XYZ file of C-alpha atoms in Angstrom:
579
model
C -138.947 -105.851 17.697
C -137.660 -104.805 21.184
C -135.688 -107.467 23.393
C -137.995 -109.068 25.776
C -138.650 -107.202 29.167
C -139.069 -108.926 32.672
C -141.290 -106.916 35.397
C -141.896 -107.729 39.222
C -144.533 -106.604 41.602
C -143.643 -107.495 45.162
C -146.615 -106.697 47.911
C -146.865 -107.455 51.343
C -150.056 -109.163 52.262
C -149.358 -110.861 55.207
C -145.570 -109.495 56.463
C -146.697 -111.087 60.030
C -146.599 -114.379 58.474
C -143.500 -113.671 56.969
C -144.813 -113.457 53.504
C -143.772 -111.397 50.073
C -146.101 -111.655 46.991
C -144.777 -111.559 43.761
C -145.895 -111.194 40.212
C -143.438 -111.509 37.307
C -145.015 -110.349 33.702
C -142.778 -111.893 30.879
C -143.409 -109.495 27.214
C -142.227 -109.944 23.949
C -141.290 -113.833 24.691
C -143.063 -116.093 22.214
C -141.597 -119.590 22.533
C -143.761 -123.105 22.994
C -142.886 -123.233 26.596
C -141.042 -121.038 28.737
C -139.183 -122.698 31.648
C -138.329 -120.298 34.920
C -135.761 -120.764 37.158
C -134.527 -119.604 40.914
C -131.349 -119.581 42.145
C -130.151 -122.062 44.353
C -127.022 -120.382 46.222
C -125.966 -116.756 46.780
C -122.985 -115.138 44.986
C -120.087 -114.647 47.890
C -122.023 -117.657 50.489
C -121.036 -120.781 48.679
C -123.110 -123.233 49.301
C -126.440 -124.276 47.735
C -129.009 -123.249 49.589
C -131.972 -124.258 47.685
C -134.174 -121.169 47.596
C -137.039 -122.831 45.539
C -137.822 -124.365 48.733
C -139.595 -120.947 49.648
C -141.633 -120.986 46.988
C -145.716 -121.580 47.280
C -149.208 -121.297 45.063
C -147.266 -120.838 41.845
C -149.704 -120.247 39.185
C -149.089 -119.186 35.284
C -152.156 -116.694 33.853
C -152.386 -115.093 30.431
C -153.169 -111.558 29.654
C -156.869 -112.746 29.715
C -156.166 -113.764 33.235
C -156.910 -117.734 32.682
C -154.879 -119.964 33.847
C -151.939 -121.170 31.666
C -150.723 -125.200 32.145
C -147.605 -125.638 34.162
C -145.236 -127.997 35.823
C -142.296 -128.174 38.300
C -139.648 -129.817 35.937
C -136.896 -129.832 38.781
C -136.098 -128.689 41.958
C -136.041 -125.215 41.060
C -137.929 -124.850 37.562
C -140.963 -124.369 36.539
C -141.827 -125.415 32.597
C -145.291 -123.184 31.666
C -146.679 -124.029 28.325
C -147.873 -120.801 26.566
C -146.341 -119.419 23.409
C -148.618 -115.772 24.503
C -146.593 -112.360 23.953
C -146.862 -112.024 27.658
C -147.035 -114.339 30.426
C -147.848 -113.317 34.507
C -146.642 -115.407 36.809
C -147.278 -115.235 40.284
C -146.086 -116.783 43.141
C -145.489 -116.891 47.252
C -142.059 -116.292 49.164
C -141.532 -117.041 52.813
C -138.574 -115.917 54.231
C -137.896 -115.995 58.348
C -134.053 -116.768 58.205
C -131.997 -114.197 60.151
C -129.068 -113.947 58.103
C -127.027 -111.624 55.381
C -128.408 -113.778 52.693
C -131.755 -114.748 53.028
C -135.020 -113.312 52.719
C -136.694 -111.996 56.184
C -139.924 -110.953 56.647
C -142.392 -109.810 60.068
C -144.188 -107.194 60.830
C -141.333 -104.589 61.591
C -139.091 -104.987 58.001
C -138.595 -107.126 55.009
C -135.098 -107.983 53.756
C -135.604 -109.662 50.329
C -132.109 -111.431 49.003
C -132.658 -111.222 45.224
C -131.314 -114.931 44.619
C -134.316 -116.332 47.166
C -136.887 -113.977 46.046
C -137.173 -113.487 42.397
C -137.092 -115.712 39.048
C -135.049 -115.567 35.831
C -136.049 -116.892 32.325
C -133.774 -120.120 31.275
C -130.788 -118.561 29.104
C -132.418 -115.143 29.585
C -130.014 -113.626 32.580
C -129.403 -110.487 30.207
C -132.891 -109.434 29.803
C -133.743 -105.929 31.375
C -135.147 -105.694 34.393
C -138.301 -104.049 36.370
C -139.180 -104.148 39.848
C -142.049 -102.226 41.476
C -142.905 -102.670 45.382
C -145.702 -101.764 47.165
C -145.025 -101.094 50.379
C -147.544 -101.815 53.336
C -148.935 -98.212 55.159
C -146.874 -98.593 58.304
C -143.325 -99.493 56.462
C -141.802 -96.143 54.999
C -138.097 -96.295 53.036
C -136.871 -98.335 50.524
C -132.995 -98.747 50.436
C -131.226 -100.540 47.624
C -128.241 -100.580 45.149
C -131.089 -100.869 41.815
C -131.100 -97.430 40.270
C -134.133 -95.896 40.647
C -137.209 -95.669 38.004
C -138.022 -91.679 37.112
C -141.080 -92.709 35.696
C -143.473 -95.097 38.423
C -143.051 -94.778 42.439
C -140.874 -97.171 44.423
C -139.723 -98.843 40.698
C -136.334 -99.978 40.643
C -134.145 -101.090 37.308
C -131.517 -103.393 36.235
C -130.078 -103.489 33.087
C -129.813 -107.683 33.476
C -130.630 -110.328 36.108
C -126.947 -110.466 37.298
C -127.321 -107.230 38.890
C -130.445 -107.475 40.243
C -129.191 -110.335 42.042
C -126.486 -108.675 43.159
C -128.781 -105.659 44.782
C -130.417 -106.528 48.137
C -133.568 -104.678 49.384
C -134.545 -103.602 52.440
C -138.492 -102.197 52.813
C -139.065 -100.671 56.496
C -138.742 -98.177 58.759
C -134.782 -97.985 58.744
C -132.744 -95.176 59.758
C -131.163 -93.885 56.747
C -128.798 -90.843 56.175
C -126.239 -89.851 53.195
C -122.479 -88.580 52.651
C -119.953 -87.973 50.258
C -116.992 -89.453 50.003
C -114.538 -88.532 47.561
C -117.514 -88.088 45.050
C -119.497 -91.097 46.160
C -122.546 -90.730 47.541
C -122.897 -93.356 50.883
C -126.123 -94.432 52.580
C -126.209 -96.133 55.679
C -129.586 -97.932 56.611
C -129.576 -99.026 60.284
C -132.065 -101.489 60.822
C -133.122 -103.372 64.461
C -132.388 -99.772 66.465
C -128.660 -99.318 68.083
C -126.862 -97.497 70.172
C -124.780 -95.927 67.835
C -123.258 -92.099 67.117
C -124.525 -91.501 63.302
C -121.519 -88.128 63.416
C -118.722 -90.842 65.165
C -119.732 -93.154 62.498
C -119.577 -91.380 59.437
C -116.163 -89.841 60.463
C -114.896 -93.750 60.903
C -116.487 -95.112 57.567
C -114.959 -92.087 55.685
C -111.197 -92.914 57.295
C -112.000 -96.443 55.928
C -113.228 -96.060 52.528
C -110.531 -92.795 51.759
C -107.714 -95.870 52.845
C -109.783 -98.542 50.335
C -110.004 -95.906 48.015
C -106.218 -95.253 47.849
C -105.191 -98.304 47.694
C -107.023 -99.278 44.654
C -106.809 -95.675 43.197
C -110.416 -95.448 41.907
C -114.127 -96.577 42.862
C -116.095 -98.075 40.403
C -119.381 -96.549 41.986
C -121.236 -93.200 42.198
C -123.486 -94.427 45.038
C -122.883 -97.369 48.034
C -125.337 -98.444 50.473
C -124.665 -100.231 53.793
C -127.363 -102.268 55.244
C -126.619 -102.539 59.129
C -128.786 -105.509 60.841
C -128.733 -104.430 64.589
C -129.522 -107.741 66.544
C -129.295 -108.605 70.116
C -126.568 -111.099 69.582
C -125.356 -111.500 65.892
C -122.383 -111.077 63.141
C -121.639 -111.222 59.452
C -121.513 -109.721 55.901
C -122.133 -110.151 52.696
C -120.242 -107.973 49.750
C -122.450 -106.750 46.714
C -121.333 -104.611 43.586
C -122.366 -101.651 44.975
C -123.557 -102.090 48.412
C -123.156 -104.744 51.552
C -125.231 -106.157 54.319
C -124.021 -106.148 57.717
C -125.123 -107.948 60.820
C -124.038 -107.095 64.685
C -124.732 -106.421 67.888
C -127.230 -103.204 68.748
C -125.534 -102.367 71.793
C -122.080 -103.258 70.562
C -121.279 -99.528 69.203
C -120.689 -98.654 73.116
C -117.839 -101.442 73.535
C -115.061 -100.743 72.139
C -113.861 -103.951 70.814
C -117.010 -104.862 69.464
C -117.191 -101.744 67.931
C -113.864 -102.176 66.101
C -115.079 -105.425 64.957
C -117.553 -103.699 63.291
C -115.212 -101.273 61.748
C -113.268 -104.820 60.512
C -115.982 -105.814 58.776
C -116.691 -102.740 56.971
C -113.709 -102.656 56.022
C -113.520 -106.248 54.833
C -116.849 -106.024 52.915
C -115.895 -102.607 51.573
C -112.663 -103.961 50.177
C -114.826 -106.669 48.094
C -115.961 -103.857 46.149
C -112.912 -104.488 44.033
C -111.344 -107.776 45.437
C -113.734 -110.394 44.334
C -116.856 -108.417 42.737
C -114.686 -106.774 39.737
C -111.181 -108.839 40.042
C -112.148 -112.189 40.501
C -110.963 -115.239 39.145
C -112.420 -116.835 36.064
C -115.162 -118.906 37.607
C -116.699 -116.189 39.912
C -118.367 -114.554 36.668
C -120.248 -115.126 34.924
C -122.493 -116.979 37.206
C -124.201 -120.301 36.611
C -127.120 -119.932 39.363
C -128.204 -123.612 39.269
C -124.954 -125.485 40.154
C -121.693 -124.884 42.497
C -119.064 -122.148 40.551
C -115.582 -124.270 42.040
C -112.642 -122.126 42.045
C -109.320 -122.768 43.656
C -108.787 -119.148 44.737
C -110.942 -118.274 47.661
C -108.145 -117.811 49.892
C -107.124 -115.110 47.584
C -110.156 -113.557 47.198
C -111.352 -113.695 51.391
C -107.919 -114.598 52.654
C -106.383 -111.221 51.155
C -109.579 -109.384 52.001
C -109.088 -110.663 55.721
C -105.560 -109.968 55.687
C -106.209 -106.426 54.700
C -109.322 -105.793 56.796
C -107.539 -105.294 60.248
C -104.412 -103.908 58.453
C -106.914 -100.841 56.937
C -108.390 -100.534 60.861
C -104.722 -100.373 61.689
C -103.965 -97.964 59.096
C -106.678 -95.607 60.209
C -105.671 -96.143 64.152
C -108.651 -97.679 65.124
C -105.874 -101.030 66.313
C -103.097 -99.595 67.974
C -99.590 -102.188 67.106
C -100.465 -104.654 69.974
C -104.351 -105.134 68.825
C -103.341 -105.245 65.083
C -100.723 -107.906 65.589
C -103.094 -109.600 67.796
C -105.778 -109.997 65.282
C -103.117 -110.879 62.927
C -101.905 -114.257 65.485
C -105.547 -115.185 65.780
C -105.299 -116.521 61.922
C -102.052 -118.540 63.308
C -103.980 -120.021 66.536
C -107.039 -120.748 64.562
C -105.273 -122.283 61.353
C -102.475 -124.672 63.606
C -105.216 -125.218 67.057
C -107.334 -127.163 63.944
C -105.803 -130.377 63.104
C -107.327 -130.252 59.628
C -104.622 -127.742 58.912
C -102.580 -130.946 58.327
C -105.504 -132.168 55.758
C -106.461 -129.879 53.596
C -105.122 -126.769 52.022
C -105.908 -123.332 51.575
C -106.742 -123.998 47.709
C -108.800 -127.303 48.690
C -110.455 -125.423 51.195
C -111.229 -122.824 48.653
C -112.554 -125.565 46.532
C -114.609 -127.534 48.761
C -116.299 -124.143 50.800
C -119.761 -126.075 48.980
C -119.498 -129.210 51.065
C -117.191 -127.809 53.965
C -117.084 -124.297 55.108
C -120.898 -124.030 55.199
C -121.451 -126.740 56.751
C -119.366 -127.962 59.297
C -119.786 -130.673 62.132
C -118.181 -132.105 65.293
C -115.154 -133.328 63.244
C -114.467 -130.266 60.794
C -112.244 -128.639 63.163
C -109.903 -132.599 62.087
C -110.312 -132.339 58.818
C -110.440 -128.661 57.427
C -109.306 -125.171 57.407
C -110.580 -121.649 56.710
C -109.357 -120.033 53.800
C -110.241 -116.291 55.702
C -107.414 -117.171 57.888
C -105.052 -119.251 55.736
C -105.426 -116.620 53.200
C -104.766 -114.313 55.388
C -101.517 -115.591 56.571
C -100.696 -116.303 53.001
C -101.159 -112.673 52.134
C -99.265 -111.449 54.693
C -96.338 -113.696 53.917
C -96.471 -112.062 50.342
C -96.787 -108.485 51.383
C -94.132 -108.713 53.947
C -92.063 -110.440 51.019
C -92.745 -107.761 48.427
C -91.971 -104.686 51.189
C -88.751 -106.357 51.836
C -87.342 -107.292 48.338
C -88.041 -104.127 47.229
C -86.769 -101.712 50.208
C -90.029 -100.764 51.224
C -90.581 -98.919 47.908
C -93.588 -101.912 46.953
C -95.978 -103.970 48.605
C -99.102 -105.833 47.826
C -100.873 -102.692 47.670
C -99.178 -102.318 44.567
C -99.883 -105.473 43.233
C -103.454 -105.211 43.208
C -103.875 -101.890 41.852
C -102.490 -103.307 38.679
C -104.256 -106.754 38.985
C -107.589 -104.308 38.877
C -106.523 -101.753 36.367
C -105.309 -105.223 34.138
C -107.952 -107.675 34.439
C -110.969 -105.898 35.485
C -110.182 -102.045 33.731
C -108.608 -103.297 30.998
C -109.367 -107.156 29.935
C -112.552 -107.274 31.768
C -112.222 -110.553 32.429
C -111.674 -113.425 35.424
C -108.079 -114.142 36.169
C -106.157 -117.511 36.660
C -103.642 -118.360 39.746
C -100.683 -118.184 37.781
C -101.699 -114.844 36.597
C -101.478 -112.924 39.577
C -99.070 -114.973 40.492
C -96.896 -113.806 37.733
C -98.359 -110.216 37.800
C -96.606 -110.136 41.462
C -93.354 -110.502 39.834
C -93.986 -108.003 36.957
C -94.858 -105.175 39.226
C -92.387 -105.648 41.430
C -89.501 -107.967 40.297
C -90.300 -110.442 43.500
C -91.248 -114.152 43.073
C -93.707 -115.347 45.278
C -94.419 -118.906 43.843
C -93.109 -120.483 47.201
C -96.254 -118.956 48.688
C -98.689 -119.321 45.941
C -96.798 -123.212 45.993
C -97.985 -123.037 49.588
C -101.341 -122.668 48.616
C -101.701 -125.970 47.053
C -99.673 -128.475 49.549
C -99.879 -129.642 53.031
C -96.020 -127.853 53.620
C -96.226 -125.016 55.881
C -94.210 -121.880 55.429
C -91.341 -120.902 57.928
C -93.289 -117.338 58.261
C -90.376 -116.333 60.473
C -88.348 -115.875 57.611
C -90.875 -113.059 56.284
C -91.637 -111.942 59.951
C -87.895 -111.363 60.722
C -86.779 -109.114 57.790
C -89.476 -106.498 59.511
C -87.968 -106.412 62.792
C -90.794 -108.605 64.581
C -90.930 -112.609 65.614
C -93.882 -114.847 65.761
C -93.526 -117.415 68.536
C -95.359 -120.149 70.229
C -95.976 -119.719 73.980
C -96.765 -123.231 74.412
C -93.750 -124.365 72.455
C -92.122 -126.182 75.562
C -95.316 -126.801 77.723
C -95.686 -129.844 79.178
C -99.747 -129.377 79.882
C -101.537 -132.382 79.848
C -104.945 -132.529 77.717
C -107.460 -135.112 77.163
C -108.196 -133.182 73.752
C -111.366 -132.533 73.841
C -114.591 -129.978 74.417
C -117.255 -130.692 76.736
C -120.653 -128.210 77.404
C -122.780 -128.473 80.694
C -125.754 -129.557 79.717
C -128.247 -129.354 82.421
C -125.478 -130.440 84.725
C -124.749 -133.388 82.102
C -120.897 -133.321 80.790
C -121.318 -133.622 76.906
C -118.349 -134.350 74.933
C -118.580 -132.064 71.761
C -116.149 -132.071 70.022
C -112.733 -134.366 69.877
C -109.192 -133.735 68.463
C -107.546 -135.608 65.988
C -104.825 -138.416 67.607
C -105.245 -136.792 70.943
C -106.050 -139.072 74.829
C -109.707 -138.637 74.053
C -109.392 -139.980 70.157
C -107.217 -142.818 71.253
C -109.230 -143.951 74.136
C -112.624 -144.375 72.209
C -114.733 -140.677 73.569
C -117.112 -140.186 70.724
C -119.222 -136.947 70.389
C -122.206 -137.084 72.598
C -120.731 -139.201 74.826
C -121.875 -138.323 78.946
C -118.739 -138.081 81.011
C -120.143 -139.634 84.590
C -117.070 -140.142 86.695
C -113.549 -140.125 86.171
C -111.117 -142.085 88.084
C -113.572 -142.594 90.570
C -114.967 -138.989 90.687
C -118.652 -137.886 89.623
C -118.295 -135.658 87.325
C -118.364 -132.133 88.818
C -121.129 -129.807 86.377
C -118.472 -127.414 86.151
C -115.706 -129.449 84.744
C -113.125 -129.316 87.953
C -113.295 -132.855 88.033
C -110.825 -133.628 85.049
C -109.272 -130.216 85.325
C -108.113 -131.627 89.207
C -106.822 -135.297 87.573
C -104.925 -133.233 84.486
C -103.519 -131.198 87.280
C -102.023 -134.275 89.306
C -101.245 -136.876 86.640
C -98.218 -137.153 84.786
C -97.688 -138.100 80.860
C -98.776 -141.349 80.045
C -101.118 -141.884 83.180
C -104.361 -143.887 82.722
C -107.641 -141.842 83.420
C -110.487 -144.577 83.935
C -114.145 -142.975 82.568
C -117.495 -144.098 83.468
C -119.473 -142.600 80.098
C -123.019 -143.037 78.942
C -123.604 -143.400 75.181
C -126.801 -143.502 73.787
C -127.865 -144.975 77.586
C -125.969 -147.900 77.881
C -122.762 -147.484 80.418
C -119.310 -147.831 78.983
C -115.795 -148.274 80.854
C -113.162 -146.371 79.156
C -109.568 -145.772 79.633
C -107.934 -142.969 78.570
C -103.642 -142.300 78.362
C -103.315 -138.787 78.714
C -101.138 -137.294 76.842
C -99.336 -133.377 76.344
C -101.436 -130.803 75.008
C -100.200 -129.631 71.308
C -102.318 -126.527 71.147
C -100.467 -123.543 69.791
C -100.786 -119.724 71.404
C -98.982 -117.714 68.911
C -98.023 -113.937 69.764
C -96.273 -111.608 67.158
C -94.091 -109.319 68.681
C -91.368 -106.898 67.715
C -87.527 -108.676 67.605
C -85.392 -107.819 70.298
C -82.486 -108.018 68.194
C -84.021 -106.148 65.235
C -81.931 -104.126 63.219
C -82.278 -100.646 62.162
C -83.163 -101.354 58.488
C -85.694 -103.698 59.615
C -87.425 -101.295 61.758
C -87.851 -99.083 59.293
C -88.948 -101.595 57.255
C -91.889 -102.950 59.944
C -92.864 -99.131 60.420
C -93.790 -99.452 56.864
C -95.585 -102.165 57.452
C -97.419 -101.145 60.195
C -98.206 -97.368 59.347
C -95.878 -96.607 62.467
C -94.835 -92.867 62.385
């Protein structure tokens, strides 16, 4: 008997309403019940998102096309009682979320994230996979990672559900066109219109992926597709196994640092191709859709794909030295401007991304970090090491390469910490566990000790100002000064300013819309002196008195080292891809 078979149907009855119809037909599955399942979080997002809550007029029919008994069991299964050779299933999706992971649907496009849009059989992930769409008249292309069916029209396969869930779709009228790189075919599909040069970009993706593609010495895939989401005002990306989803800005192709931002993030979700969707740690894969996958490692798996992101864009001269080092001191100012960089560390962060990175609030910026940028400045610590110790001969290139060819090649398996950790100093005789140590505590690296033996300094401009601050971020809201957000053990913390709180007058001064008011008292106080606030909090008038106190906000520059020496010039050349 042949292994069960799962096919979809997805139609477009109503795109306007923001609508997708599917039908799922289950063969060769003859059980007493059969319970189906939908995700509830996207690989590479981590958090759950609950995409069951997009799901309407589920019914359960047999071949005979009469109804079959069902029931929702739990949030996001469905038990249907039928022990028939084939079940059909059919059900409703609405998706109007404007984002890299979630379904969107009107009248213009439809881009259906797999995890919100279709269903897997409980304990069934590996069965084979059909998918047939019928597009509406006016919508014309197809693009996806699925290989395509030779036998039916616009019929897509996947040999299990992992990588159909791992294989976005766009249906529309997208601009698509092809090109080979080094024997991979690439497909861009611009979606939203743009003001982009289709030659200009081409040329730039090519520089990128040839870089990627050294680096890691082989790709894994005979075809890529990007998926560009042109919006008025809009970022992201999310990495798949053989294709990515991109948001930005239509008209940001014509700026020039917008448009290398773009280039950054092609770059970063291009580099995901290996880093993260094929060397991964343990619990990124296999996936257990219905629950959070914790893993330590994050700021490995983003924080070295951040840290390498800018450094390819620098590689290929899109960042001259002063924007690359730039980019890199924006980890440094976001990381030690957030006071949570004294709470929690890159590998909590990493583990708590379900409860914290997703979601944060008016106090995250007090009690968390980004593992993007601590990664990032972890990674840079270790390449800069590994170029050093070994004369420039090594770097973290290196490393990789043989974490791929090892775990992923080789093993194909997930790797632990103190793996790559000890891989490091196997490839290149250089222990790094001070850094990996790092990764796990509250200490802070003296990065000036890896920043030095390249010939360059990071410094704090701010290191001896005496600015005052109040420590806090304020919005004009129809005229109204909103507190919004407040720093840990700053004036405004200490003096009892809560978020939300009205700022009316200060020291006897209404509050100016434009927020000279407290810029003019910051300006002619002196440590220690007592602002007096007039606030309004939840409409009742408070009296408040604030001590003001220095600002201890960081603004970090990288620069080269006066008093460099030859060998460490050469060595930050390296580094830097400086001729």
């Amino acid at each position: 008997m042949s292994s069960p078979t799962v096919f979809f149907h997805v139609s477009f009855v109503e795109p306007q309403a923001h609508y997708a119809e599917i039908t799922m037909r289950i063969q060769g599955l003859q059980k007493p019940f059969v319970d189906v399942k939908m995700p509830v979080w996207a690989p590479g997002s981590y958090l759950i998102r609950e995409y069951a809550k997009n799901v309407e007029r589920f019914r359960a029919y047999n071949l005979s096309e009469e109804l079959i008994p069902h029931e929702k069991i739990s949030k996001n299964t469905w038990r249907i009682y039928s022990d028939d050779k084939e079940i059909h299933i059919r059900y409703s999706i609405y998706g109007f979320e404007n984002s890299v992971r979630t379904n969107f649907i009107d009248d213009s496009h439809a881009f259906l994230s797999p995890v919100g849009t279709f269903m897997y059989v409980d304990d069934c992930l590996d069965y084979p996979v059909h998918i047939q769409i019928k597009r509406p008249d006016f919508w014309s292309k197809i693009s996806t990672g699925l290989e395509k069916s030779t036998d039916l029209p616009d019929t897509y396969i996947a040999p299990n559900f992992d990588i159909l869930f791992d294989s976005p779709i766009e249906i529309g009228n997208q601009d698509t066109w092809s090109f080979d790189i080094g024997g991979t075919l690439h497909e861009c599909a611009m979606v939203g219109g743009g003001v982009y040069d289709k030659q200009k970009l081409t040329q730039d993706i090519t520089t990128i992926v040839t870089e990627e593609n050294r680096i890691w010495g082989t790709n894994p895939n005979t075809y890529y597709l990007f998926i560009t989401h042109n919006y008025q005002s809009n970022n992201g990306g999310l990495e798949h196994l053989n294709s990515t989803v991109l948001a930005t800005s239509r008209l940001g192709y014509s700026q020039d640092a917008t448009y290398k931002s773009y280039l950054s993030l092609i770059a970063h979700e291009y580099f995901h191709l290996w880093n993260v969707k094929r060397l991964r740690p343990k619990a990124l894969g296999p996936f257990d859709y219905e629950a959070e996958n914790y893993t330590t490692g994050l700021w490995i798996m983003e924080g070295f794909t951040s840290y390498y992101d800018n450094l390819i864009i620098r590689r290929c001269s899109f960042f001259d030295e002063k924007e690359y080092l730039q980019m890199l001191a924006l980890d440094f100012n976001t990381v030690y401007n957030r006071p949570g960089h004294e709470i929690q560390s890159a590998a909590l962060a990493s583990h708590d991304t379900w409860i914290k990175q997703y979601r944060p609030d008016e106090n995250s910026h007090n009690t968390s970090i980004s593992y993007y940028n601590k990664g990032a400045m972890l990674a840079a610590a270790i390449d800069l090491k590994i170029l050093v110790e070994t004369n420039g001969q090594q770097r973290l290139d290196d490393v990789l390469k043989t974490a791929y060819q090892k775990f992923y090649l080789l093993e194909n398996r997930g790797f632990e910490e103190h793996e790559l950790m000890e891989l490091v100093h196997q490839v290149t005789n250089v222990n790094v566990s001070e850094i990996f140590n790092a990764a796990h505590t509250l200490e802070e690296l003296d990065y000036n000790l890896y920043f030095n033996k390249v010939g360059y300094e990071i410094i704090d401009l701010n290191a001896n100002s005496q600015s005052l601050s109040m420590g806090m971020k304020t919005v004009n809201n129809d005229t109204r000064i909103i507190v919004k957000n407040i720093d840990r053990d700053s004036a405004a913390w200490k003096g009892g300013l809560n978020v939300d709180d009205e700022i009316l007058a200060a020291n006897g001064y209404r509050m100016d819309p434009t927020g000279r008011t407290i810029d003019y008292i910051l300006a002619n106080s002196k440590e220690g002196d007592q602002v007096s606030l007039i606030i309004s909090r939840d409409g009742l008038i408070k009296n408040l008195n604030v001590q003001l106190q220095y600002s201890d906000k960081k603004s970090f520059i990288i620069q080269r080292k006066e008093t460099a020496t030859v060998e460490e010039r050469r060595l930050g050349n390296i580094w830097l891809s400086i001729e």
